[in-house]
mmCIF file of C-alpha atoms in Angstrom:
data_model
loop_
_atom_site.group_PDB
_atom_site.id
_atom_site.type_symbol
_atom_site.label_atom_id
_atom_site.label_comp_id
_atom_site.label_asym_id
_atom_site.label_seq_id
_atom_site.Cartn_x
_atom_site.Cartn_y
_atom_site.Cartn_z
ATOM 1 C CA MET A 1457 -1.282 -10.896 22.923
ATOM 2 C CA LYS A 1458 -1.543 -14.475 21.693
ATOM 3 C CA PRO A 1459 -2.947 -15.093 18.202
ATOM 4 C CA THR A 1460 -6.223 -16.802 17.552
ATOM 5 C CA VAL A 1461 -5.931 -18.944 14.449
ATOM 6 C CA LEU A 1462 -8.570 -17.928 11.960
ATOM 7 C CA LEU A 1463 -9.074 -21.255 10.279
ATOM 8 C CA SER A 1464 -12.549 -20.093 9.276
ATOM 9 C CA VAL A 1465 -10.866 -17.643 6.940
ATOM 10 C CA VAL A 1466 -9.251 -20.506 5.082
ATOM 11 C CA PHE A 1467 -12.456 -22.483 4.714
ATOM 12 C CA LEU A 1468 -14.370 -19.383 3.644
ATOM 13 C CA ALA A 1469 -11.782 -18.759 0.968
ATOM 14 C CA CYS A 1470 -11.929 -22.347 -0.242
ATOM 15 C CA THR A 1471 -15.685 -22.687 -0.349
ATOM 16 C CA ALA A 1472 -17.626 -19.458 -0.501
ATOM 17 C CA ARG A 1473 -15.612 -17.926 -3.338
ATOM 18 C CA GLY A 1474 -15.137 -21.193 -5.144
ATOM 19 C CA ALA A 1475 -11.593 -20.113 -5.920
ATOM 20 C CA ASP A 1476 -8.942 -22.483 -7.200
ATOM 21 C CA THR A 1477 -6.699 -23.510 -4.313
ATOM 22 C CA GLY A 1478 -4.429 -25.793 -6.300
ATOM 23 C CA ALA A 1479 -3.807 -29.373 -5.248
ATOM 24 C CA ILE A 1480 -3.510 -28.650 -1.512
ATOM 25 C CA PRO A 1481 -6.347 -30.358 0.418
ATOM 26 C CA PRO A 1482 -8.324 -27.886 2.571
ATOM 27 C CA ALA A 1483 -7.165 -29.519 5.823
ATOM 28 C CA ASP A 1484 -3.515 -29.252 4.775
ATOM 29 C CA LEU A 1485 -3.982 -25.658 3.653
ATOM 30 C CA ALA A 1486 -5.577 -24.791 6.989
ATOM 31 C CA GLY A 1487 -2.589 -26.284 8.783
ATOM 32 C CA GLN A 1488 -0.150 -24.342 6.644
ATOM 33 C CA VAL A 1489 -1.959 -21.055 7.272
ATOM 34 C CA ALA A 1490 -2.108 -21.843 11.004
ATOM 35 C CA ALA A 1491 1.670 -22.311 10.980
ATOM 36 C CA ILE A 1492 2.136 -18.978 9.212
ATOM 37 C CA ASP A 1493 -0.215 -17.328 11.703
ATOM 38 C CA SER A 1494 1.824 -18.682 14.616
ATOM 39 C CA ALA A 1495 5.089 -17.610 13.003
ATOM 40 C CA ILE A 1496 3.818 -14.057 12.527
ATOM 41 C CA GLU A 1497 3.112 -13.639 16.227
ATOM 42 C CA HIS A 1498 6.391 -15.310 17.167
ATOM 43 C CA HIS A 1499 8.402 -12.913 14.998
ATOM 44 C CA ARG A 1500 6.379 -9.887 16.109
ATOM 45 C CA GLU A 1501 7.185 -10.628 19.741
ATOM 46 C CA ARG A 1502 10.813 -11.486 18.976
ATOM 47 C CA LEU A 1503 11.333 -8.209 17.115
ATOM 48 C CA ARG A 1504 9.311 -6.207 19.665
ATOM 49 C CA VAL A 1505 6.972 -4.727 17.094
ATOM 50 C CA PRO A 1506 3.991 -3.174 18.947
ATOM 51 C CA GLY A 1507 1.398 -4.037 16.321
ATOM 52 C CA ALA A 1508 0.964 -5.516 12.849
ATOM 53 C CA ALA A 1509 -1.714 -6.581 10.397
ATOM 54 C CA VAL A 1510 -1.285 -9.175 7.655
ATOM 55 C CA ALA A 1511 -3.317 -10.172 4.613
ATOM 56 C CA LEU A 1512 -2.443 -13.256 2.539
ATOM 57 C CA VAL A 1513 -4.107 -14.109 -0.766
ATOM 58 C CA ARG A 1514 -3.688 -17.134 -3.004
ATOM 59 C CA HIS A 1515 -5.551 -17.868 -6.252
ATOM 60 C CA ASP A 1516 -8.136 -15.135 -5.420
ATOM 61 C CA SER A 1517 -8.757 -16.717 -2.028
ATOM 62 C CA LEU A 1518 -8.240 -14.804 1.192
ATOM 63 C CA LEU A 1519 -6.195 -17.142 3.362
ATOM 64 C CA LEU A 1520 -5.495 -14.763 6.220
ATOM 65 C CA SER A 1521 -6.548 -11.256 7.272
ATOM 66 C CA LYS A 1522 -5.635 -10.556 10.858
ATOM 67 C CA GLY A 1523 -4.269 -8.107 13.399
ATOM 68 C CA TYR A 1524 -1.506 -8.840 15.909
ATOM 69 C CA GLY A 1525 -0.405 -6.899 18.962
ATOM 70 C CA LEU A 1526 -1.441 -3.357 19.821
ATOM 71 C CA ARG A 1527 -2.370 -0.286 17.811
ATOM 72 C CA ASP A 1528 -2.235 1.905 20.920
ATOM 73 C CA LYS A 1529 0.103 0.709 23.657
ATOM 74 C CA ALA A 1530 -1.063 3.197 26.284
ATOM 75 C CA ALA A 1531 -4.728 2.281 25.886
ATOM 76 C CA GLY A 1532 -4.057 -1.415 25.285
ATOM 77 C CA LEU A 1533 -6.095 -1.384 22.064
ATOM 78 C CA PRO A 1534 -5.551 -4.363 19.708
ATOM 79 C CA VAL A 1535 -4.800 -4.290 16.012
ATOM 80 C CA THR A 1536 -7.676 -5.621 13.874
ATOM 81 C CA PRO A 1537 -7.945 -6.309 10.130
ATOM 82 C CA ARG A 1538 -9.579 -2.855 9.866
ATOM 83 C CA THR A 1539 -6.888 -0.934 11.739
ATOM 84 C CA LEU A 1540 -5.537 1.853 9.547
ATOM 85 C CA PHE A 1541 -1.796 2.267 9.010
ATOM 86 C CA ALA A 1542 0.207 4.718 6.931
ATOM 87 C CA ILE A 1543 1.622 2.642 4.064
ATOM 88 C CA GLY A 1544 4.298 5.118 2.926
ATOM 89 C CA SER A 1545 5.980 4.239 -0.351
ATOM 90 C CA CYS A 1546 3.645 1.309 -0.943
ATOM 91 C CA THR A 1547 1.640 4.192 -2.450
ATOM 92 C CA LYS A 1548 3.967 4.189 -5.469
ATOM 93 C CA PRO A 1549 2.521 1.022 -7.052
ATOM 94 C CA PHE A 1550 -0.940 2.636 -6.837
ATOM 95 C CA THR A 1551 0.401 5.608 -8.806
ATOM 96 C CA ALA A 1552 1.914 3.248 -11.369
ATOM 97 C CA LEU A 1553 -1.357 1.347 -11.772
ATOM 98 C CA ALA A 1554 -3.319 4.589 -12.073
ATOM 99 C CA SER A 1555 -1.015 5.568 -14.927
ATOM 100 C CA MET A 1556 -1.720 2.272 -16.732
ATOM 101 C CA ILE A 1557 -5.478 2.659 -16.249
ATOM 102 C CA SER A 1558 -5.184 6.200 -17.599
ATOM 103 C CA ALA A 1559 -3.283 4.904 -20.625
ATOM 104 C CA ASP A 1560 -6.016 2.320 -21.239
ATOM 105 C CA SER A 1561 -8.516 5.193 -21.223
ATOM 106 C CA GLY A 1562 -6.508 7.171 -23.787
ATOM 107 C CA LEU A 1563 -5.828 10.031 -21.382
ATOM 108 C CA LEU A 1564 -2.067 9.658 -21.649
ATOM 109 C CA THR A 1565 0.702 7.381 -22.840
ATOM 110 C CA LEU A 1566 3.751 6.305 -20.881
ATOM 111 C CA ASN A 1567 5.884 7.856 -23.633
ATOM 112 C CA ASP A 1568 4.414 11.314 -23.068
ATOM 113 C CA PRO A 1569 6.841 13.964 -21.812
ATOM 114 C CA PRO A 1570 5.880 15.302 -18.381
ATOM 115 C CA THR A 1571 5.655 18.772 -19.916
ATOM 116 C CA ARG A 1572 2.504 17.710 -21.784
ATOM 117 C CA PHE A 1573 0.769 17.977 -18.405
ATOM 118 C CA LEU A 1574 3.230 19.986 -16.281
ATOM 119 C CA PRO A 1575 4.693 22.860 -18.356
ATOM 120 C CA TYR A 1576 6.969 23.807 -15.477
ATOM 121 C CA PHE A 1577 8.713 20.400 -15.374
ATOM 122 C CA GLN A 1578 12.393 20.736 -16.251
ATOM 123 C CA LEU A 1579 15.382 18.521 -15.526
ATOM 124 C CA ARG A 1580 18.751 20.124 -14.924
ATOM 125 C CA ASP A 1581 20.359 18.050 -17.674
ATOM 126 C CA ALA A 1582 19.163 19.498 -20.987
ATOM 127 C CA ALA A 1583 19.649 16.294 -23.016
ATOM 128 C CA ALA A 1584 17.692 14.211 -20.501
ATOM 129 C CA ASN A 1585 15.022 16.907 -20.312
ATOM 130 C CA GLN A 1586 14.458 16.597 -24.055
ATOM 131 C CA GLN A 1587 13.888 12.846 -23.825
ATOM 132 C CA VAL A 1588 12.278 12.215 -20.418
ATOM 133 C CA THR A 1589 8.890 10.500 -20.327
ATOM 134 C CA LEU A 1590 6.344 9.440 -17.715
ATOM 135 C CA ARG A 1591 7.790 5.923 -18.020
ATOM 136 C CA ASP A 1592 11.170 7.238 -16.867
ATOM 137 C CA LEU A 1593 9.612 8.913 -13.831
ATOM 138 C CA LEU A 1594 7.740 5.763 -12.792
ATOM 139 C CA SER A 1595 10.835 3.564 -13.158
ATOM 140 C CA ASN A 1596 13.293 5.773 -11.219
ATOM 141 C CA ARG A 1597 15.707 5.831 -14.150
ATOM 142 C CA THR A 1598 16.153 9.566 -14.776
ATOM 143 C CA GLY A 1599 19.559 9.540 -13.092
ATOM 144 C CA VAL A 1600 18.347 12.266 -10.729
ATOM 145 C CA PRO A 1601 18.712 11.596 -6.977
ATOM 146 C CA ASP A 1602 16.203 12.384 -4.245
ATOM 147 C CA ASP A 1603 18.287 14.888 -2.320
ATOM 148 C CA LEU A 1604 16.350 17.969 -1.308
ATOM 149 C CA ALA A 1605 17.777 19.144 1.988
ATOM 150 C CA ALA A 1606 15.960 18.739 5.288
ATOM 151 C CA GLY A 1607 13.205 21.288 5.692
ATOM 152 C CA TRP A 1608 11.968 20.808 2.131
ATOM 153 C CA TYR A 1609 8.323 20.738 3.217
ATOM 154 C CA GLU A 1610 8.583 24.011 5.089
ATOM 155 C CA LYS A 1611 10.608 25.647 2.295
ATOM 156 C CA TYR A 1612 8.614 24.563 -0.752
ATOM 157 C CA GLY A 1613 5.251 23.320 0.533
ATOM 158 C CA THR A 1614 3.244 23.113 -2.688
ATOM 159 C CA ARG A 1615 3.605 20.241 -5.110
ATOM 160 C CA GLU A 1616 4.545 22.491 -8.018
ATOM 161 C CA ARG A 1617 7.302 24.186 -6.042
ATOM 162 C CA LEU A 1618 8.592 20.826 -4.881
ATOM 163 C CA ILE A 1619 8.717 19.485 -8.426
ATOM 164 C CA ARG A 1620 10.459 22.611 -9.721
ATOM 165 C CA ALA A 1621 13.130 22.381 -7.013
ATOM 166 C CA ALA A 1622 13.645 18.597 -7.034
ATOM 167 C CA MET A 1623 14.093 18.342 -10.805
ATOM 168 C CA GLN A 1624 17.125 20.625 -10.594
ATOM 169 C CA ALA A 1625 19.176 18.121 -8.595
ATOM 170 C CA LYS A 1626 22.468 17.202 -10.216
ATOM 171 C CA PRO A 1627 22.290 13.763 -11.888
ATOM 172 C CA LYS A 1628 24.182 10.938 -10.202
ATOM 173 C CA GLY A 1629 24.024 8.459 -13.041
ATOM 174 C CA LYS A 1630 23.344 8.053 -16.741
ATOM 175 C CA PHE A 1631 19.844 8.770 -17.952
ATOM 176 C CA ARG A 1632 17.860 5.504 -18.425
ATOM 177 C CA GLU A 1633 20.817 3.452 -17.194
ATOM 178 C CA ALA A 1634 21.179 4.323 -13.514
ATOM 179 C CA PHE A 1635 18.590 3.561 -10.848
ATOM 180 C CA ASN A 1636 18.033 6.472 -8.455
ATOM 181 C CA TYR A 1637 15.101 6.071 -6.076
ATOM 182 C CA ASN A 1638 13.267 9.399 -6.170
ATOM 183 C CA ASN A 1639 10.011 10.301 -4.410
ATOM 184 C CA TYR A 1640 9.686 13.500 -6.414
ATOM 185 C CA MET A 1641 9.565 11.656 -9.725
ATOM 186 C CA PHE A 1642 6.465 9.853 -8.469
ATOM 187 C CA LEU A 1643 5.087 13.160 -7.254
ATOM 188 C CA ALA A 1644 5.497 14.566 -10.768
ATOM 189 C CA ALA A 1645 3.970 11.448 -12.356
ATOM 190 C CA GLY A 1646 0.996 11.612 -10.008
ATOM 191 C CA GLU A 1647 0.419 15.295 -10.709
ATOM 192 C CA ALA A 1648 0.597 14.582 -14.453
ATOM 193 C CA ILE A 1649 -2.039 11.863 -14.060
ATOM 194 C CA ALA A 1650 -4.220 14.299 -12.126
ATOM 195 C CA VAL A 1651 -4.002 16.895 -14.912
ATOM 196 C CA ALA A 1652 -4.841 14.229 -17.498
ATOM 197 C CA HIS A 1653 -8.018 13.418 -15.546
ATOM 198 C CA GLY A 1654 -8.859 17.055 -14.832
ATOM 199 C CA THR A 1655 -9.056 16.485 -11.080
ATOM 200 C CA SER A 1656 -6.816 15.910 -8.065
ATOM 201 C CA TYR A 1657 -4.516 12.937 -7.635
ATOM 202 C CA GLU A 1658 -6.514 11.932 -4.568
ATOM 203 C CA ASN A 1659 -9.716 11.783 -6.627
ATOM 204 C CA VAL A 1660 -8.035 9.750 -9.366
ATOM 205 C CA ILE A 1661 -6.919 7.076 -6.910
ATOM 206 C CA ALA A 1662 -10.328 6.979 -5.241
ATOM 207 C CA ARG A 1663 -12.219 6.662 -8.533
ATOM 208 C CA THR A 1664 -9.919 4.322 -10.457
ATOM 209 C CA ILE A 1665 -8.698 2.011 -7.671
ATOM 210 C CA PHE A 1666 -10.310 2.378 -4.245
ATOM 211 C CA GLU A 1667 -13.915 2.388 -5.454
ATOM 212 C CA PRO A 1668 -13.659 -0.514 -7.967
ATOM 213 C CA LEU A 1669 -11.833 -2.648 -5.391
ATOM 214 C CA GLY A 1670 -14.187 -1.781 -2.547
ATOM 215 C CA MET A 1671 -11.357 -0.290 -0.478
ATOM 216 C CA ARG A 1672 -13.861 1.641 1.625
ATOM 217 C CA HIS A 1673 -11.585 2.477 4.529
ATOM 218 C CA SER A 1674 -8.559 3.648 2.526
ATOM 219 C CA SER A 1675 -7.781 7.281 1.789
ATOM 220 C CA LEU A 1676 -5.064 9.871 1.308
ATOM 221 C CA SER A 1677 -6.254 11.942 4.243
ATOM 222 C CA LEU A 1678 -4.382 11.933 7.544
ATOM 223 C CA ASP A 1679 -7.335 13.721 9.141
ATOM 224 C CA SER A 1680 -9.652 10.891 8.078
ATOM 225 C CA MET A 1681 -7.230 8.307 9.409
ATOM 226 C CA GLU A 1682 -6.950 9.965 12.806
ATOM 227 C CA ALA A 1683 -10.725 10.509 12.978
ATOM 228 C CA SER A 1684 -11.268 6.764 12.496
ATOM 229 C CA SER A 1685 -12.259 4.629 15.479
ATOM 230 C CA ASP A 1686 -9.623 2.071 14.469
ATOM 231 C CA PHE A 1687 -6.189 3.438 13.541
ATOM 232 C CA ALA A 1688 -2.679 2.591 14.679
ATOM 233 C CA TYR A 1689 -0.333 5.019 16.333
ATOM 234 C CA GLY A 1690 3.198 4.739 15.036
ATOM 235 C CA TYR A 1691 6.151 4.163 17.363
ATOM 236 C CA GLU A 1692 9.766 5.298 17.313
ATOM 237 C CA ASP A 1693 12.765 4.967 19.643
ATOM 238 C CA GLU A 1694 12.166 1.254 20.266
ATOM 239 C CA GLY A 1695 8.527 1.871 21.015
ATOM 240 C CA ARG A 1696 9.020 4.683 23.513
ATOM 241 C CA THR A 1697 7.797 7.573 21.341
ATOM 242 C CA ARG A 1698 4.267 7.586 19.947
ATOM 243 C CA VAL A 1699 3.638 9.046 16.473
ATOM 244 C CA ALA A 1700 0.197 10.449 15.649
ATOM 245 C CA PRO A 1701 -0.843 10.265 11.981
ATOM 246 C CA LYS A 1702 -1.089 14.058 11.667
ATOM 247 C CA ARG A 1703 2.637 14.281 12.321
ATOM 248 C CA LEU A 1704 3.060 12.871 8.805
ATOM 249 C CA VAL A 1705 1.642 16.064 7.274
ATOM 250 C CA TYR A 1706 4.698 16.364 5.012
ATOM 251 C CA ASN A 1707 3.430 13.315 3.103
ATOM 252 C CA THR A 1708 0.458 15.326 1.830
ATOM 253 C CA ALA A 1709 2.856 17.381 -0.289
ATOM 254 C CA MET A 1710 4.095 14.248 -2.052
ATOM 255 C CA ALA A 1711 0.937 12.165 -1.923
ATOM 256 C CA PRO A 1712 1.626 10.137 -5.127
ATOM 257 C CA ALA A 1713 4.806 8.825 -3.498
ATOM 258 C CA ALA A 1714 3.756 8.139 0.068
ATOM 259 C CA ASN A 1715 0.399 9.267 1.469
ATOM 260 C CA ILE A 1716 -2.096 6.362 1.311
ATOM 261 C CA ASN A 1717 -3.397 4.970 4.582
ATOM 262 C CA SER A 1718 -5.111 1.590 4.548
ATOM 263 C CA ASN A 1719 -5.732 -1.624 6.461
ATOM 264 C CA ALA A 1720 -5.329 -5.370 5.983
ATOM 265 C CA GLU A 1721 -8.935 -5.810 4.892
ATOM 266 C CA ASP A 1722 -8.650 -3.263 2.084
ATOM 267 C CA MET A 1723 -5.113 -4.199 1.079
ATOM 268 C CA ALA A 1724 -6.275 -7.796 0.642
ATOM 269 C CA GLN A 1725 -8.424 -6.492 -2.222
ATOM 270 C CA TRP A 1726 -5.385 -4.805 -3.729
ATOM 271 C CA ILE A 1727 -3.417 -8.049 -3.466
ATOM 272 C CA ARG A 1728 -6.275 -9.982 -5.098
ATOM 273 C CA LEU A 1729 -6.060 -7.644 -8.083
ATOM 274 C CA LEU A 1730 -2.291 -8.065 -8.367
ATOM 275 C CA ALA A 1731 -2.280 -11.837 -7.864
ATOM 276 C CA ASN A 1732 -4.876 -12.190 -10.613
ATOM 277 C CA GLY A 1733 -3.167 -10.103 -13.257
ATOM 278 C CA GLY A 1734 -5.411 -7.059 -13.109
ATOM 279 C CA MET A 1735 -8.679 -8.977 -12.709
ATOM 280 C CA PHE A 1736 -11.022 -8.405 -9.783
ATOM 281 C CA ASP A 1737 -14.300 -10.251 -9.174
ATOM 282 C CA GLY A 1738 -14.271 -11.470 -12.767
ATOM 283 C CA LYS A 1739 -13.807 -7.991 -14.240
ATOM 284 C CA ARG A 1740 -10.679 -6.469 -15.702
ATOM 285 C CA LEU A 1741 -9.620 -3.230 -14.020
ATOM 286 C CA VAL A 1742 -6.588 -2.742 -16.251
ATOM 287 C CA SER A 1743 -5.849 -4.327 -19.629
ATOM 288 C CA ASP A 1744 -3.642 -7.407 -19.706
ATOM 289 C CA SER A 1745 -1.086 -5.621 -21.891
ATOM 290 C CA ALA A 1746 -0.936 -2.595 -19.577
ATOM 291 C CA PHE A 1747 -0.590 -4.781 -16.480
ATOM 292 C CA LYS A 1748 2.280 -6.700 -18.073
ATOM 293 C CA GLU A 1749 3.903 -3.443 -19.146
ATOM 294 C CA MET A 1750 3.775 -2.207 -15.557
ATOM 295 C CA LEU A 1751 5.664 -5.331 -14.425
ATOM 296 C CA THR A 1752 8.329 -5.231 -17.154
ATOM 297 C CA PRO A 1753 11.781 -4.502 -15.689
ATOM 298 C CA ALA A 1754 12.970 -1.062 -16.777
ATOM 299 C CA VAL A 1755 16.298 -0.540 -15.011
ATOM 300 C CA ARG A 1756 18.772 -2.561 -12.967
ATOM 301 C CA THR A 1757 19.031 -2.043 -9.224
ATOM 302 C CA GLY A 1758 21.632 -3.342 -6.810
ATOM 303 C CA GLY A 1759 19.688 -6.559 -6.233
ATOM 304 C CA GLY A 1760 17.521 -6.974 -9.309
ATOM 305 C CA HIS A 1761 15.400 -4.559 -11.325
ATOM 306 C CA TYR A 1762 12.796 -1.851 -10.928
ATOM 307 C CA ALA A 1763 9.724 -1.944 -13.130
ATOM 308 C CA LEU A 1764 6.987 0.722 -12.969
ATOM 309 C CA GLY A 1765 6.494 1.214 -9.242
ATOM 310 C CA TRP A 1766 7.780 -2.261 -8.333
ATOM 311 C CA PHE A 1767 11.066 -3.837 -7.308
ATOM 312 C CA VAL A 1768 11.639 -7.136 -9.150
ATOM 313 C CA GLU A 1769 13.939 -9.794 -7.751
ATOM 314 C CA ASP A 1770 14.712 -13.480 -7.750
ATOM 315 C CA TRP A 1771 13.594 -14.955 -4.427
ATOM 316 C CA HIS A 1772 14.047 -18.677 -3.744
ATOM 317 C CA GLY A 1773 14.078 -19.125 -7.516
ATOM 318 C CA LEU A 1774 10.745 -17.312 -7.854
ATOM 319 C CA ARG A 1775 9.969 -13.966 -9.524
ATOM 320 C CA LEU A 1776 8.980 -11.636 -6.685
ATOM 321 C CA TYR A 1777 7.497 -8.159 -7.010
ATOM 322 C CA SER A 1778 7.673 -6.007 -3.905
ATOM 323 C CA HIS A 1779 7.668 -2.523 -2.508
ATOM 324 C CA PRO A 1780 8.546 -1.361 1.001
ATOM 325 C CA GLY A 1781 6.939 1.626 2.644
ATOM 326 C CA GLY A 1782 8.512 3.481 5.536
ATOM 327 C CA VAL A 1783 7.556 6.767 7.179
ATOM 328 C CA ALA A 1784 7.988 7.972 10.760
ATOM 329 C CA GLY A 1785 6.459 5.304 13.006
ATOM 330 C CA TYR A 1786 5.114 3.018 10.268
ATOM 331 C CA GLY A 1787 6.535 0.277 8.030
ATOM 332 C CA THR A 1788 4.683 -1.663 5.327
ATOM 333 C CA ARG A 1789 5.664 -4.203 2.705
ATOM 334 C CA CYS A 1790 3.515 -5.328 -0.226
ATOM 335 C CA GLU A 1791 4.662 -8.375 -2.231
ATOM 336 C CA PHE A 1792 3.317 -10.802 -4.809
ATOM 337 C CA LEU A 1793 4.378 -13.717 -6.991
ATOM 338 C CA PRO A 1794 2.458 -13.407 -10.276
ATOM 339 C CA ASP A 1795 3.431 -16.882 -11.512
ATOM 340 C CA GLN A 1796 2.091 -18.458 -8.320
ATOM 341 C CA ARG A 1797 -0.891 -16.081 -8.006
ATOM 342 C CA LEU A 1798 0.145 -15.455 -4.430
ATOM 343 C CA GLY A 1799 0.558 -12.178 -2.570
ATOM 344 C CA TRP A 1800 0.605 -10.618 0.867
ATOM 345 C CA VAL A 1801 0.895 -7.325 2.705
ATOM 346 C CA VAL A 1802 2.369 -6.643 6.139
ATOM 347 C CA LEU A 1803 1.497 -3.391 7.919
ATOM 348 C CA THR A 1804 3.325 -2.420 11.115
ATOM 349 C CA ASN A 1805 3.534 0.553 13.459
ATOM 350 C CA VAL A 1806 7.336 0.791 13.405
ATOM 351 C CA ASP A 1807 9.490 2.004 10.521
ATOM 352 C CA ASP A 1808 11.394 -1.232 10.063
ATOM 353 C CA GLN A 1809 11.343 -4.016 7.467
ATOM 354 C CA GLN A 1810 12.586 -6.875 9.670
ATOM 355 C CA LEU A 1811 9.136 -8.242 10.501
ATOM 356 C CA PRO A 1812 7.796 -8.136 6.924
ATOM 357 C CA LYS A 1813 10.896 -9.968 5.713
ATOM 358 C CA ALA A 1814 10.592 -12.601 8.443
ATOM 359 C CA ILE A 1815 6.939 -13.115 7.550
ATOM 360 C CA ARG A 1816 7.661 -13.653 3.883
ATOM 361 C CA GLU A 1817 10.150 -16.365 4.806
ATOM 362 C CA ALA A 1818 7.466 -17.992 6.977
ATOM 363 C CA ILE A 1819 5.092 -17.907 4.010
ATOM 364 C CA TYR A 1820 7.695 -19.570 1.840
ATOM 365 C CA ALA A 1821 8.593 -22.213 4.402
ATOM 366 C CA ASN A 1822 5.015 -23.194 5.177
ATOM 367 C CA LEU A 1823 3.137 -22.682 1.926
ATOM 368 C CA LEU A 1824 5.300 -22.656 -1.176
ATOM 369 C CA PRO A 1825 7.616 -25.699 -1.088
ATOM 370 C CA ASN A 1826 4.786 -28.141 -0.367
ATOM 371 C CA SER A 1827 2.411 -27.013 -3.092
ATOM 372 C CA ASP A 1828 2.237 -27.557 -6.822
ATOM 373 C CA ASN A 1829 1.963 -23.860 -7.565
ATOM 374 C CA ARG A 1830 5.471 -23.521 -8.987
ATOM 375 C CA ALA A 1831 4.122 -24.869 -12.256
ATOM 376 C CA ARG A 1832 1.019 -22.641 -12.265
#
């Protein structure tokens, strides 16, 4: 399927919203976005990705929101900007932001122990258990690995039982010094946030993030995704095996780590919020201090740092925040450059990060070097 360049998107962004587009003339910007658009389809075909959707935002302007390829190969149905994908671990930054919004509201602090909300929370290491806070959970620096054996969903099922079991894993590194990526820490953080609000985690995300941002198609319900008239099937085994959303039922048990489903249209709103420092349509969703706290590096990783729900790295000399999301049949990557007020999301129906990484290089090659936004 050949792309149709949506130059109207660029002009809408430049004129209707009245957003600052820097020193790039509209005609030049349109050409740059057209080059990115072409590169996306080229890389999608080269990497044999069945379908993808991309949203690109700069200075509060939507530069691109588009689908590529197919959401259902058998039926020949195309991906659109409203096609729903499972975003996997790109859910984690939503949990981190919900925690900051909750702190702004006085419902919790990041220095609270998890036991304030979850009395059953207990780390295997007694010394770490005495000191652990919500901040430690959200920054993956407890030293505890994510190593429940296969069959964990069938064995434990409920979120409380999962948390009880996962916290007893033997530490693999020093508390607050070693980075250990752990889905269950985000599960515990999300459940703590839910208790603080007196409702479910799903309701917290809907009320504090989806509704204010107008993310009308996004949810944490696989049933809702599959009932939609526009959702993507996932694909495995080089595109030979189709994955229905309901196969991801295990994600419901660890929703704060991995269970959001969304589309390019809605995720563009999320990127607008991030690229503008917590502001959306002229209103502040999260305080400036809380937003900056969320982005503050908390622990070293192999290639940079991890903040609260975000990987932080140096990329072409720029400070890049990113998070990948991968579940069976689906791969997503959400990234933004706060200093350049630029961000993008790539949603695909294969669990692979090659296309998102190729697209970010296309964005750099066509948009960043030729603009004045390095100084902004």
